[in-house]
mmCIF file of C-alpha atoms and ligand atoms in Angstrom:
data_model
loop_
_atom_site.group_PDB
_atom_site.id
_atom_site.type_symbol
_atom_site.label_atom_id
_atom_site.label_comp_id
_atom_site.label_asym_id
_atom_site.label_seq_id
_atom_site.Cartn_x
_atom_site.Cartn_y
_atom_site.Cartn_z
ATOM 1 C CA MET A 10 -86.693 -74.489 9.044
ATOM 2 C CA LYS A 11 -87.230 -75.685 12.795
ATOM 3 C CA ALA A 12 -85.785 -79.219 11.729
ATOM 4 C CA TRP A 13 -82.690 -77.589 10.070
ATOM 5 C CA ILE A 14 -82.087 -75.626 13.235
ATOM 6 C CA ILE A 15 -82.326 -78.833 15.366
ATOM 7 C CA VAL A 16 -80.095 -80.821 13.170
ATOM 8 C CA ALA A 17 -77.614 -77.851 13.402
ATOM 9 C CA LEU A 18 -77.562 -77.816 17.192
ATOM 10 C CA ALA A 19 -77.262 -81.540 17.481
ATOM 11 C CA LEU A 20 -74.205 -81.512 15.202
ATOM 12 C CA LEU A 21 -72.642 -78.707 17.567
ATOM 13 C CA LEU A 22 -73.493 -80.642 20.592
ATOM 14 C CA ALA A 23 -71.823 -83.760 18.856
ATOM 15 C CA ALA A 24 -68.771 -81.655 17.951
ATOM 16 C CA ALA A 25 -68.366 -80.388 21.607
ATOM 17 C CA GLY A 26 -68.222 -83.847 22.618
ATOM 18 C CA CYS A 27 -65.396 -84.511 20.260
ATOM 19 C CA ALA A 28 -63.498 -81.629 21.665
ATOM 20 C CA PRO A 29 -60.190 -82.715 23.473
ATOM 21 C CA LEU A 30 -60.372 -82.803 27.106
ATOM 22 C CA PRO A 31 -58.939 -79.955 29.232
ATOM 23 C CA ALA A 32 -55.680 -80.601 30.397
ATOM 24 C CA ALA A 33 -55.496 -82.436 33.529
ATOM 25 C CA THR A 34 -55.724 -80.077 36.228
ATOM 26 C CA SER A 35 -53.286 -81.533 38.841
ATOM 27 C CA PRO A 36 -50.539 -83.179 36.862
ATOM 28 C CA ALA A 37 -47.392 -84.410 38.708
ATOM 29 C CA ALA A 38 -45.644 -81.669 40.432
ATOM 30 C CA GLY A 39 -42.165 -80.452 38.941
ATOM 31 C CA ILE A 40 -39.865 -80.560 35.973
ATOM 32 C CA THR A 41 -39.813 -83.652 33.761
ATOM 33 C CA ILE A 42 -37.348 -83.831 30.805
ATOM 34 C CA GLU A 43 -37.855 -85.706 27.655
ATOM 35 C CA GLY A 44 -35.821 -86.703 24.520
ATOM 36 C CA ALA A 45 -32.630 -85.153 25.678
ATOM 37 C CA PHE A 46 -29.624 -85.810 23.264
ATOM 38 C CA ALA A 47 -26.180 -84.114 22.314
ATOM 39 C CA ARG A 48 -24.957 -83.739 18.902
ATOM 40 C CA PRO A 49 -21.675 -85.379 18.045
ATOM 41 C CA SER A 50 -18.818 -83.146 18.089
ATOM 42 C CA PRO A 51 -15.414 -84.663 17.268
ATOM 43 C CA THR A 52 -13.076 -81.835 18.673
ATOM 44 C CA GLU A 53 -12.035 -81.899 22.006
ATOM 45 C CA GLY A 54 -12.189 -78.452 23.364
ATOM 46 C CA GLY A 55 -14.757 -77.865 20.907
ATOM 47 C CA THR A 56 -18.485 -77.128 21.357
ATOM 48 C CA GLY A 57 -21.601 -79.167 21.338
ATOM 49 C CA GLY A 58 -25.365 -78.612 21.381
ATOM 50 C CA MET A 59 -27.741 -80.216 23.445
ATOM 51 C CA PHE A 60 -31.690 -80.630 22.742
ATOM 52 C CA MET A 61 -34.696 -81.636 24.663
ATOM 53 C CA THR A 62 -38.054 -80.915 25.725
ATOM 54 C CA ILE A 63 -38.874 -79.563 29.344
ATOM 55 C CA ALA A 64 -42.214 -79.860 30.792
ATOM 56 C CA ASN A 65 -43.308 -77.900 33.981
ATOM 57 C CA GLY A 66 -45.947 -79.689 35.845
ATOM 58 C CA ALA A 67 -45.838 -77.476 38.660
ATOM 59 C CA GLY A 68 -48.580 -74.709 39.233
ATOM 60 C CA VAL A 69 -45.969 -71.972 39.001
ATOM 61 C CA ALA A 70 -43.580 -71.137 36.100
ATOM 62 C CA ASP A 71 -40.100 -72.086 36.429
ATOM 63 C CA ARG A 72 -36.779 -71.022 34.592
ATOM 64 C CA LEU A 73 -33.939 -73.087 33.163
ATOM 65 C CA THR A 74 -30.789 -70.905 34.025
ATOM 66 C CA GLY A 75 -27.847 -72.874 33.209
ATOM 67 C CA GLY A 76 -25.800 -76.209 34.132
ATOM 68 C CA SER A 77 -22.646 -78.084 34.322
ATOM 69 C CA SER A 78 -21.527 -81.288 33.078
ATOM 70 C CA PRO A 79 -18.435 -83.193 33.360
ATOM 71 C CA ALA A 80 -18.357 -83.292 29.542
ATOM 72 C CA ALA A 81 -17.563 -79.807 29.132
ATOM 73 C CA GLN A 82 -15.945 -76.736 31.078
ATOM 74 C CA THR A 83 -18.986 -74.651 30.716
ATOM 75 C CA VAL A 84 -22.610 -75.050 30.145
ATOM 76 C CA GLU A 85 -24.635 -72.101 28.831
ATOM 77 C CA ILE A 86 -28.185 -71.387 27.536
ATOM 78 C CA HIS A 87 -28.117 -70.109 24.167
ATOM 79 C CA GLU A 88 -30.569 -69.410 21.187
ATOM 80 C CA THR A 89 -30.124 -69.552 17.401
ATOM 81 C CA ILE A 90 -32.288 -67.083 15.666
ATOM 82 C CA ASP A 91 -33.114 -67.233 11.983
ATOM 83 C CA ASP A 92 -32.747 -63.573 11.020
ATOM 84 C CA ASN A 93 -34.060 -63.590 7.285
ATOM 85 C CA GLY A 94 -31.889 -66.793 6.316
ATOM 86 C CA VAL A 95 -28.772 -65.742 8.563
ATOM 87 C CA MET A 96 -28.570 -67.890 11.443
ATOM 88 C CA LYS A 97 -27.467 -66.011 14.551
ATOM 89 C CA MET A 98 -26.624 -67.786 17.882
ATOM 90 C CA ARG A 99 -26.647 -65.735 20.903
ATOM 91 C CA PRO A 100 -26.086 -66.515 24.586
ATOM 92 C CA VAL A 101 -28.898 -66.108 26.870
ATOM 93 C CA PRO A 102 -27.582 -65.649 30.176
ATOM 94 C CA GLY A 103 -30.922 -65.198 31.920
ATOM 95 C CA GLY A 104 -32.046 -68.656 30.549
ATOM 96 C CA PHE A 105 -35.723 -69.581 29.684
ATOM 97 C CA GLU A 106 -38.975 -69.596 31.304
ATOM 98 C CA ILE A 107 -40.969 -72.928 31.567
ATOM 99 C CA PRO A 108 -44.573 -71.653 32.100
ATOM 100 C CA ALA A 109 -46.565 -73.372 34.779
ATOM 101 C CA GLY A 110 -48.235 -76.801 33.086
ATOM 102 C CA GLY A 111 -46.271 -75.808 29.903
ATOM 103 C CA LYS A 112 -43.328 -76.785 27.974
ATOM 104 C CA LEU A 113 -39.829 -75.779 26.806
ATOM 105 C CA GLU A 114 -38.575 -76.950 23.680
ATOM 106 C CA LEU A 115 -34.889 -76.932 22.980
ATOM 107 C CA LYS A 116 -34.397 -77.948 19.337
ATOM 108 C CA PRO A 117 -31.736 -77.622 16.588
ATOM 109 C CA GLY A 118 -31.905 -74.297 15.118
ATOM 110 C CA GLY A 119 -33.527 -72.916 18.243
ATOM 111 C CA LYS A 120 -33.001 -72.850 21.978
ATOM 112 C CA HIS A 121 -30.344 -75.258 22.954
ATOM 113 C CA VAL A 122 -27.873 -76.201 25.928
ATOM 114 C CA MET A 123 -24.603 -75.190 24.777
ATOM 115 C CA LEU A 124 -21.450 -77.393 25.841
ATOM 116 C CA ILE A 125 -18.271 -75.215 25.727
ATOM 117 C CA GLY A 126 -14.724 -76.358 25.770
ATOM 118 C CA LEU A 127 -15.540 -80.264 25.628
ATOM 119 C CA THR A 128 -13.432 -82.306 27.742
ATOM 120 C CA ALA A 129 -13.396 -85.064 25.351
ATOM 121 C CA PRO A 130 -14.915 -85.689 21.631
ATOM 122 C CA LEU A 131 -18.567 -86.434 21.747
ATOM 123 C CA ALA A 132 -18.904 -89.599 19.490
ATOM 124 C CA GLU A 133 -22.169 -91.051 18.400
ATOM 125 C CA GLY A 134 -23.331 -93.780 20.655
ATOM 126 C CA GLN A 135 -21.930 -92.235 23.956
ATOM 127 C CA GLU A 136 -23.596 -91.000 26.639
ATOM 128 C CA ILE A 137 -22.972 -87.741 28.457
ATOM 129 C CA GLU A 138 -24.100 -86.554 32.011
ATOM 130 C CA ILE A 139 -25.516 -83.048 32.645
ATOM 131 C CA THR A 140 -26.965 -81.152 35.655
ATOM 132 C CA LEU A 141 -29.549 -78.404 34.534
ATOM 133 C CA ASN A 142 -30.327 -75.718 37.032
ATOM 134 C CA PHE A 143 -33.850 -74.688 37.622
ATOM 135 C CA GLU A 144 -34.657 -71.593 39.563
ATOM 136 C CA LYS A 145 -37.644 -73.073 41.547
ATOM 137 C CA ALA A 146 -36.881 -76.972 40.946
ATOM 138 C CA GLY A 147 -33.044 -76.868 41.543
ATOM 139 C CA PRO A 148 -30.623 -78.821 40.027
ATOM 140 C CA ILE A 149 -31.633 -81.909 37.904
ATOM 141 C CA THR A 150 -28.960 -84.502 36.635
ATOM 142 C CA ILE A 151 -29.933 -86.515 33.654
ATOM 143 C CA LYS A 152 -28.103 -88.750 31.077
ATOM 144 C CA ALA A 153 -28.309 -88.124 27.579
ATOM 145 C CA PRO A 154 -27.171 -90.161 24.468
ATOM 146 C CA VAL A 155 -24.963 -88.664 21.738
ATOM 147 C CA LYS A 156 -26.893 -88.851 18.325
ATOM 148 C CA MET A 157 -27.288 -87.563 14.994
ATOM 149 C CA MET A 158 -31.166 -86.757 14.594
ATOM 150 C CA ALA A 159 -33.835 -86.368 17.547
ATOM 151 C CA MET A 160 -35.780 -89.050 15.780
ATOM 152 C CA GLN A 161 -33.198 -91.967 15.408
ATOM 153 C CA MET B 22 -70.550 -81.273 -29.175
ATOM 154 C CA LYS B 23 -69.710 -83.337 -26.472
ATOM 155 C CA ILE B 24 -66.932 -85.031 -28.629
ATOM 156 C CA LYS B 25 -65.666 -81.446 -29.555
ATOM 157 C CA MET B 26 -65.502 -80.778 -25.810
ATOM 158 C CA LEU B 27 -63.571 -84.093 -25.137
ATOM 159 C CA PHE B 28 -61.329 -83.391 -28.065
ATOM 160 C CA LEU B 29 -60.403 -79.944 -26.777
ATOM 161 C CA LEU B 30 -59.707 -81.505 -23.076
ATOM 162 C CA VAL B 31 -57.320 -83.939 -24.553
ATOM 163 C CA LEU B 32 -55.630 -81.286 -26.432
ATOM 164 C CA ILE B 33 -55.329 -79.156 -23.382
ATOM 165 C CA THR B 34 -53.962 -81.803 -21.323
ATOM 166 C CA LEU B 35 -51.465 -82.631 -24.047
ATOM 167 C CA ALA B 36 -50.087 -79.211 -24.261
ATOM 168 C CA LEU B 37 -49.943 -78.837 -20.394
ATOM 169 C CA GLY B 38 -47.990 -81.842 -20.230
ATOM 170 C CA ALA B 39 -45.481 -80.860 -22.881
ATOM 171 C CA CYS B 40 -44.600 -77.532 -21.192
ATOM 172 C CA ALA B 41 -44.318 -79.034 -17.648
ATOM 173 C CA GLY B 42 -40.489 -79.453 -17.173
ATOM 174 C CA TYR B 43 -39.196 -80.609 -13.978
ATOM 175 C CA GLN B 44 -39.432 -78.063 -11.162
ATOM 176 C CA PHE B 45 -36.610 -78.192 -8.639
ATOM 177 C CA HIS B 46 -37.406 -77.419 -4.945
ATOM 178 C CA GLY B 47 -35.923 -74.612 -2.798
ATOM 179 C CA ILE B 48 -35.303 -71.400 -4.653
ATOM 180 C CA PRO B 49 -34.317 -72.740 -8.437
ATOM 181 C CA TYR B 50 -31.796 -70.472 -10.491
ATOM 182 C CA GLU B 51 -33.883 -69.543 -13.493
ATOM 183 C CA PRO B 52 -32.096 -70.205 -15.698
ATOM 184 C CA PRO B 53 -29.365 -72.548 -14.214
ATOM 185 C CA GLN B 54 -26.125 -70.881 -14.146
ATOM 186 C CA ALA B 55 -22.426 -72.133 -14.281
ATOM 187 C CA ALA B 56 -21.567 -72.767 -10.554
ATOM 188 C CA PRO B 57 -19.082 -70.152 -9.300
ATOM 189 C CA PRO B 58 -15.633 -71.833 -8.844
ATOM 190 C CA ILE B 59 -14.770 -73.400 -5.566
ATOM 191 C CA THR B 60 -11.090 -74.024 -4.792
ATOM 192 C CA GLY B 61 -8.696 -74.453 -1.669
ATOM 193 C CA LEU B 62 -7.326 -77.387 0.353
ATOM 194 C CA ASP B 63 -9.382 -80.454 1.289
ATOM 195 C CA GLN B 64 -9.302 -81.877 4.537
ATOM 196 C CA ASN B 65 -6.206 -83.882 3.624
ATOM 197 C CA GLY B 66 -4.502 -80.734 2.533
ATOM 198 C CA ALA B 67 -4.735 -81.678 -1.269
ATOM 199 C CA PRO B 68 -5.960 -79.003 -3.605
ATOM 200 C CA PHE B 69 -9.464 -79.124 -4.343
ATOM 201 C CA SER B 70 -11.683 -77.687 -7.345
ATOM 202 C CA LEU B 71 -15.411 -77.928 -7.491
ATOM 203 C CA ASP B 72 -14.631 -78.397 -11.415
ATOM 204 C CA ALA B 73 -13.279 -82.033 -10.595
ATOM 205 C CA LEU B 74 -16.552 -83.294 -9.439
ATOM 206 C CA GLN B 75 -18.312 -82.765 -12.788
ATOM 207 C CA GLY B 76 -20.476 -85.915 -13.933
ATOM 208 C CA ASN B 77 -21.569 -86.083 -10.102
ATOM 209 C CA VAL B 78 -24.260 -84.026 -8.198
ATOM 210 C CA ALA B 79 -22.762 -81.775 -5.651
ATOM 211 C CA LEU B 80 -24.472 -80.446 -2.365
ATOM 212 C CA VAL B 81 -22.210 -77.460 -1.230
ATOM 213 C CA PHE B 82 -22.773 -76.248 2.392
ATOM 214 C CA PHE B 83 -20.963 -73.119 4.127
ATOM 215 C CA GLY B 84 -20.448 -73.741 7.704
ATOM 216 C CA TYR B 85 -17.647 -74.131 10.538
ATOM 217 C CA SER B 86 -16.757 -76.624 12.905
ATOM 218 C CA SER B 87 -17.648 -74.769 16.209
ATOM 219 C CA CYS B 88 -21.174 -74.466 14.854
ATOM 220 C CA PRO B 89 -23.198 -76.440 17.561
ATOM 221 C CA ASP B 90 -26.505 -76.898 15.812
ATOM 222 C CA ILE B 91 -27.084 -75.730 12.160
ATOM 223 C CA CYS B 92 -23.752 -77.652 10.715
ATOM 224 C CA PRO B 93 -24.378 -80.691 12.516
ATOM 225 C CA THR B 94 -28.016 -80.586 11.433
ATOM 226 C CA THR B 95 -27.476 -80.114 7.962
ATOM 227 C CA LEU B 96 -24.512 -82.573 7.758
ATOM 228 C CA ALA B 97 -26.539 -85.214 9.611
ATOM 229 C CA GLU B 98 -29.340 -84.566 6.798
ATOM 230 C CA MET B 99 -26.853 -84.969 4.175
ATOM 231 C CA ARG B 100 -25.888 -88.508 5.525
ATOM 232 C CA GLN B 101 -29.188 -89.550 5.729
ATOM 233 C CA LEU B 102 -29.747 -88.617 2.045
ATOM 234 C CA ARG B 103 -26.771 -90.311 0.857
ATOM 235 C CA SER B 104 -27.941 -93.288 2.526
ATOM 236 C CA GLN B 105 -31.300 -93.165 1.020
ATOM 237 C CA ILE B 106 -29.895 -92.969 -2.255
ATOM 238 C CA LYS B 107 -28.123 -96.159 -1.798
ATOM 239 C CA ASP B 108 -26.494 -97.452 -5.072
ATOM 240 C CA LYS B 109 -26.024 -93.978 -6.543
ATOM 241 C CA ALA B 110 -24.673 -92.405 -3.526
ATOM 242 C CA ASP B 111 -21.225 -92.567 -4.788
ATOM 243 C CA ARG B 112 -22.216 -89.784 -7.200
ATOM 244 C CA VAL B 113 -23.739 -87.551 -4.698
ATOM 245 C CA LYS B 114 -20.693 -85.443 -3.240
ATOM 246 C CA VAL B 115 -21.223 -83.094 -0.105
ATOM 247 C CA VAL B 116 -18.918 -80.271 0.069
ATOM 248 C CA TYR B 117 -18.518 -78.242 3.172
ATOM 249 C CA VAL B 118 -16.717 -75.024 2.837
ATOM 250 C CA THR B 119 -15.531 -73.576 6.157
ATOM 251 C CA VAL B 120 -16.248 -69.800 6.700
ATOM 252 C CA ASP B 121 -14.106 -69.809 9.862
ATOM 253 C CA PRO B 122 -10.499 -69.995 8.765
ATOM 254 C CA GLU B 123 -9.529 -68.579 12.066
ATOM 255 C CA ARG B 124 -10.376 -71.520 14.123
ATOM 256 C CA ASP B 125 -10.604 -74.580 11.306
ATOM 257 C CA THR B 126 -7.863 -76.144 9.628
ATOM 258 C CA PRO B 127 -7.869 -79.033 7.307
ATOM 259 C CA GLU B 128 -7.057 -81.456 10.061
ATOM 260 C CA ARG B 129 -9.703 -79.958 12.028
ATOM 261 C CA LEU B 130 -12.186 -80.329 9.298
ATOM 262 C CA LYS B 131 -10.929 -84.070 8.747
ATOM 263 C CA GLU B 132 -11.606 -84.806 12.329
ATOM 264 C CA TYR B 133 -15.118 -83.132 12.083
ATOM 265 C CA LEU B 134 -16.275 -84.331 8.983
ATOM 266 C CA ALA B 135 -15.251 -87.982 9.929
ATOM 267 C CA ALA B 136 -17.760 -87.954 12.758
ATOM 268 C CA PHE B 137 -20.464 -87.565 10.005
ATOM 269 C CA ASP B 138 -19.733 -89.205 6.853
ATOM 270 C CA PRO B 139 -15.933 -89.557 5.767
ATOM 271 C CA THR B 140 -16.893 -89.459 2.191
ATOM 272 C CA PHE B 141 -17.523 -85.590 2.649
ATOM 273 C CA THR B 142 -15.123 -83.116 1.399
ATOM 274 C CA GLY B 143 -14.079 -80.357 3.591
ATOM 275 C CA VAL B 144 -12.671 -77.254 1.752
ATOM 276 C CA PHE B 145 -10.405 -74.571 3.501
ATOM 277 C CA ASN B 146 -9.497 -71.231 2.425
ATOM 278 C CA ASN B 147 -7.636 -68.484 4.109
ATOM 279 C CA SER B 148 -9.948 -65.379 4.587
ATOM 280 C CA ILE B 149 -8.624 -63.586 1.496
ATOM 281 C CA ASP B 150 -9.207 -66.476 -1.044
ATOM 282 C CA LEU B 151 -12.707 -67.318 0.873
ATOM 283 C CA GLU B 152 -14.102 -63.902 0.260
ATOM 284 C CA PRO B 153 -14.980 -64.287 -3.706
ATOM 285 C CA ILE B 154 -16.316 -67.780 -2.916
ATOM 286 C CA LYS B 155 -18.638 -66.224 -0.345
ATOM 287 C CA GLN B 156 -19.522 -63.564 -2.524
ATOM 288 C CA ALA B 157 -20.354 -65.639 -5.583
ATOM 289 C CA TYR B 158 -22.598 -67.762 -3.909
ATOM 290 C CA GLY B 159 -24.315 -64.982 -1.738
ATOM 291 C CA VAL B 160 -22.972 -66.476 1.532
ATOM 292 C CA VAL B 161 -23.058 -64.180 4.474
ATOM 293 C CA ALA B 162 -20.595 -65.155 7.543
ATOM 294 C CA GLU B 163 -19.726 -62.519 9.882
ATOM 295 C CA LYS B 164 -18.025 -63.043 13.227
ATOM 296 C CA VAL B 165 -19.703 -61.838 16.434
ATOM 297 C CA TYR B 166 -17.918 -61.387 19.315
ATOM 298 C CA TYR B 167 -19.720 -61.912 22.579
ATOM 299 C CA ASP B 168 -19.672 -59.991 25.886
ATOM 300 C CA ALA B 169 -17.183 -62.187 27.888
ATOM 301 C CA LYS B 170 -19.343 -61.735 31.029
ATOM 302 C CA ASP B 171 -22.177 -63.441 29.168
ATOM 303 C CA THR B 172 -20.665 -66.395 27.715
ATOM 304 C CA ALA B 173 -17.263 -68.330 27.324
ATOM 305 C CA ALA B 174 -17.836 -69.071 23.749
ATOM 306 C CA GLY B 175 -15.455 -66.229 22.535
ATOM 307 C CA TYR B 176 -17.217 -65.621 19.084
ATOM 308 C CA SER B 177 -19.543 -67.146 17.025
ATOM 309 C CA VAL B 178 -20.222 -66.807 12.997
ATOM 310 C CA ASP B 179 -23.741 -65.471 12.238
ATOM 311 C CA HIS B 180 -24.046 -67.476 8.934
ATOM 312 C CA THR B 181 -26.411 -68.108 6.032
ATOM 313 C CA ALA B 182 -27.270 -71.964 5.971
ATOM 314 C CA ARG B 183 -28.537 -72.888 2.579
ATOM 315 C CA THR B 184 -27.367 -75.840 0.757
ATOM 316 C CA TYR B 185 -26.546 -75.636 -2.928
ATOM 317 C CA LEU B 186 -27.317 -78.097 -5.682
ATOM 318 C CA ILE B 187 -24.848 -78.329 -8.646
ATOM 319 C CA GLY B 188 -25.673 -80.763 -11.502
ATOM 320 C CA PRO B 189 -23.354 -83.256 -13.133
ATOM 321 C CA ARG B 190 -22.534 -80.365 -16.070
ATOM 322 C CA GLY B 191 -21.450 -78.186 -13.204
ATOM 323 C CA ARG B 192 -24.617 -75.876 -13.374
ATOM 324 C CA LEU B 193 -25.996 -74.385 -10.124
ATOM 325 C CA VAL B 194 -29.345 -75.477 -10.202
ATOM 326 C CA THR B 195 -31.246 -74.097 -6.863
ATOM 327 C CA SER B 196 -30.256 -73.690 -3.265
ATOM 328 C CA TYR B 197 -32.407 -75.050 -0.218
ATOM 329 C CA PRO B 198 -32.779 -73.032 2.991
ATOM 330 C CA TYR B 199 -32.245 -74.565 6.278
ATOM 331 C CA GLN B 200 -34.195 -77.995 7.299
ATOM 332 C CA SER B 201 -35.569 -78.153 3.811
ATOM 333 C CA PRO B 202 -37.470 -81.681 3.693
ATOM 334 C CA ILE B 203 -34.662 -84.260 2.707
ATOM 335 C CA GLU B 204 -37.217 -85.959 0.223
ATOM 336 C CA ASN B 205 -37.498 -82.988 -1.673
ATOM 337 C CA ILE B 206 -33.648 -82.638 -2.150
ATOM 338 C CA GLN B 207 -33.677 -86.513 -2.842
ATOM 339 C CA LYS B 208 -35.863 -86.115 -5.725
ATOM 340 C CA ASP B 209 -33.826 -83.348 -7.193
ATOM 341 C CA VAL B 210 -30.633 -85.105 -6.727
ATOM 342 C CA GLU B 211 -32.131 -88.425 -8.275
ATOM 343 C CA TYR B 212 -33.609 -86.167 -11.160
ATOM 344 C CA LEU B 213 -30.216 -84.899 -11.947
ATOM 345 C CA LEU B 214 -28.473 -88.295 -11.629
ATOM 346 C CA SER B 215 -31.161 -89.787 -14.174
ATOM 347 C CA GLU B 216 -30.454 -87.010 -16.548
ATOM 348 C CA VAL B 217 -26.828 -87.811 -17.005
ATOM 349 C CA LYS B 218 -26.002 -91.363 -16.650
HETATM 350 CU CU1 CU C 322 -24.920 -72.221 21.115
#
């Protein structure tokens, strides 16, 4: 009986050893943007969606509030919601929060950056420039490829 | 005793095997029904009818070209599916029916679809002719006007995002929700293609 308890305790300890380390306590401060891309959109004056992952390494929450780009007249923050199979896209004028030490994922079928009034068609293989505005980090300019899928 | 048991097991296995037909993914129509007609103008302005695709497998999607994420995702997936099917891709027809006749035109559909796969067929109808097609497929597409202070987008179309699978004999077999695994759709398509050579 006693032996059984000892084995159980040993296993628990071993399992604790395997547990992932807690997140690094002092990550590089500020906002990092990864995997940004825009979907092809062949019509001038049309709309385009942009997707990316935004990480907030700062100790305080930040907020993506909007942006601007030479590729479009207007840049907005939107969200598509799956309401029982009906896809509803809505502007989110207040933008999205990026929690301290957390991430904001913008992906097809969900939150996205919306380009409205494209100044030229977005063709696969092209690259566009966009400036994203953050409440605390300020404006950040990135370049993003135009492609079909995130994983290409 | 043991032999009897074995014999029974073999029998059960055989019986199960005989009943198990192919199970389509998505939400299959039980039983499959004749696909409701879809007509209109294609992206070249020529008359289109779904009937003309018999002998092929058709994947039908309802969307609009100002749609920035759902529609391009599905079209990109359809393109990938066709490329994975390789030599039989000729017999996989992707049909894109616009539910936004106010902003879309055959010319615009042509421009739009060419960016994904020029073999895709766009179908344009005026809003009156579009209605019975939408109803027959259970497609919901409603214009939603935004508050101008919130956005420059004007309006968007709330819409269902299912892809419908139609077999070589014109039967509506199943429909897939948005972003169903391409592998599943591919299996279904290949099964239907192997059924009718
Ligand atoms: Cu949008």
